[in-house]
């Protein structure tokens, strides 16, 4: 296991190391709630989106809270305001295909620190991944770091607590928010 504490996923490639969403074709149809998907959008905020709506953007989502997740058909192993810099080596978003029926997405990132009047802004390392399979199995993986995530800057002042972990079909949410 590497220093980030996450397993190494076979055939892993870097998708991006900037804060932009990327559309990814799947090598299989992924059953999620009552639909099947052959592609997904990987967001730098730690979420996989399957059905963009008029309220979503390829550039960024709104808040990173339960209210926002409820409006998305998405899987959120760690829905938070993340960025990619130098808090740890080799930050970015990676995709592995351990088998023809399995895809893993890994975020090696850092929190975007909230403005502080008391001292320097120190990003916290984040290491999280999700594996999905052609039979609909979803597995979350958590590595080293992932501390003080509640101190990350939120997109808007009206947003609820973050990070949020869960899945949503676009109108219901099954999640946990950490304060």
XYZ file of C-alpha atoms in Angstrom:
179
model
C 0.000 0.000 0.000
C 1.451 3.401 -0.979
C 2.061 6.222 1.517
C -1.419 7.624 0.848
C -2.901 4.491 2.450
C -5.104 3.539 -0.509
C -4.793 0.310 -2.490
C -3.131 0.457 -5.885
C -5.712 -0.080 -8.612
C -4.671 -2.015 -11.706
C -4.225 -0.146 -14.984
C -4.408 3.219 -13.210
C -4.137 6.403 -15.283
C -4.304 10.066 -14.291
C -7.546 11.718 -15.385
C -6.590 15.226 -14.284
C -4.686 17.223 -11.677
C -6.719 20.412 -11.959
C -10.057 21.410 -10.484
C -12.215 20.518 -13.479
C -14.797 17.799 -14.030
C -14.152 15.162 -16.654
C -16.548 12.897 -18.541
C -15.488 9.239 -18.448
C -16.911 6.377 -20.536
C -17.456 3.148 -18.575
C -16.389 -0.236 -20.007
C -19.758 -1.664 -18.871
C -23.295 -0.562 -18.060
C -23.427 0.435 -14.396
C -26.796 -0.229 -12.716
C -27.590 2.614 -10.315
C -31.028 2.710 -8.736
C -33.503 2.113 -11.602
C -31.231 3.040 -14.534
C -28.061 1.846 -16.264
C -25.233 4.194 -17.235
C -22.370 3.789 -19.714
C -20.565 6.975 -18.657
C -20.103 9.250 -15.658
C -18.727 12.665 -14.804
C -15.909 12.691 -12.253
C -15.888 15.900 -10.228
C -12.821 17.227 -8.372
C -15.092 17.605 -5.313
C -15.090 13.844 -4.655
C -18.303 12.877 -6.438
C -19.293 10.750 -9.440
C -22.269 12.174 -11.311
C -24.425 10.013 -13.563
C -27.150 12.362 -14.674
C -26.340 16.048 -15.015
C -29.277 18.388 -14.552
C -29.931 21.999 -15.440
C -28.543 22.892 -12.007
C -25.147 21.229 -12.541
C -22.143 22.461 -14.432
C -19.124 20.657 -15.828
C -17.000 23.286 -14.124
C -18.306 22.972 -10.570
C -21.285 22.023 -8.472
C -22.973 24.321 -5.962
C -22.611 23.376 -2.316
C -20.949 20.170 -1.091
C -23.684 19.266 1.372
C -26.631 16.887 1.745
C -29.029 19.362 0.135
C -26.913 19.512 -3.040
C -26.301 15.758 -3.106
C -30.054 15.167 -2.907
C -30.488 16.902 -6.300
C -27.889 14.738 -8.073
C -27.834 11.176 -9.348
C -24.446 10.615 -7.786
C -22.025 8.630 -5.654
C -20.079 10.725 -3.131
C -17.246 8.955 -1.296
C -16.184 12.379 0.056
C -18.153 15.369 -1.238
C -16.073 18.370 -0.131
C -14.339 21.458 -1.444
C -11.062 19.934 -2.685
C -8.143 21.345 -4.601
C -4.930 19.957 -6.092
C -1.606 21.385 -5.003
C 1.358 20.340 -2.880
C 0.024 19.068 0.480
C 1.204 15.594 -0.603
C 3.023 14.074 -3.595
C 1.320 13.230 -6.876
C -2.065 14.905 -6.307
C -4.771 14.370 -8.912
C -7.707 12.211 -9.917
C -6.905 8.710 -11.146
C -8.897 5.897 -12.746
C -8.076 2.214 -12.534
C -9.693 -0.731 -14.291
C -8.799 -3.798 -12.214
C -11.029 -5.944 -14.463
C -13.379 -5.444 -17.439
C -16.294 -5.240 -14.969
C -14.686 -2.916 -12.385
C -13.694 0.771 -12.351
C -11.992 2.612 -9.489
C -11.654 6.389 -9.157
C -9.091 7.793 -6.701
C -8.804 11.376 -5.465
C -5.395 12.343 -4.045
C -6.072 15.938 -3.144
C -6.185 18.503 -0.348
C -8.803 20.636 1.316
C -9.311 24.175 0.150
C -8.751 25.973 3.466
C -11.304 28.504 4.638
C -10.049 32.059 5.157
C -8.545 32.456 8.602
C -7.797 35.559 10.616
C -5.636 33.583 13.036
C -2.864 32.228 10.894
C -1.717 30.671 7.646
C -4.050 28.619 5.487
C -2.901 25.014 5.733
C -4.503 22.479 3.386
C -5.181 18.984 4.736
C -4.276 15.894 2.618
C -7.260 13.922 1.289
C -7.055 10.350 -0.008
C -10.287 8.675 -1.021
C -11.464 6.270 -3.728
C -14.581 4.509 -4.940
C -14.894 1.260 -6.856
C -17.978 0.418 -8.916
C -18.761 -2.871 -10.651
C -21.006 -4.027 -13.471
C -23.307 -5.715 -10.950
C -23.886 -2.416 -9.073
C -21.531 -2.935 -6.130
C -20.140 0.341 -4.696
C -17.114 0.279 -2.366
C -15.625 3.352 -0.673
C -11.901 3.384 0.247
C -10.251 5.819 2.680
C -6.523 6.352 3.024
C -4.151 8.534 5.040
C -5.008 12.128 5.874
C -8.711 12.993 5.691
C -8.497 15.061 8.898
C -10.182 18.377 9.771
C -12.294 18.179 6.627
C -15.010 20.327 8.179
C -12.608 23.299 8.081
C -12.499 23.365 4.272
C -13.956 26.409 2.570
C -17.524 25.979 1.398
C -18.593 27.210 -2.067
C -21.269 29.568 -0.736
C -21.992 31.020 2.703
C -25.473 29.449 2.581
C -24.144 25.885 2.243
C -24.595 23.273 4.947
C -21.866 21.248 6.678
C -19.345 19.283 4.642
C -18.005 16.770 3.833
C -20.904 14.535 2.865
C -20.559 10.823 2.161
C -23.372 8.971 0.401
C -25.357 8.080 -2.687
C -28.376 9.756 -4.242
C -30.828 8.928 -7.012
C -31.505 12.634 -7.638
C -34.346 13.125 -5.183
C -33.497 10.993 -2.141
C -30.155 10.795 -0.402
C -28.514 8.136 1.719
C -25.663 9.956 3.381
C -23.625 10.954 6.391
C -22.296 14.456 7.048
C -19.277 14.895 9.293
C -19.032 17.951 11.554
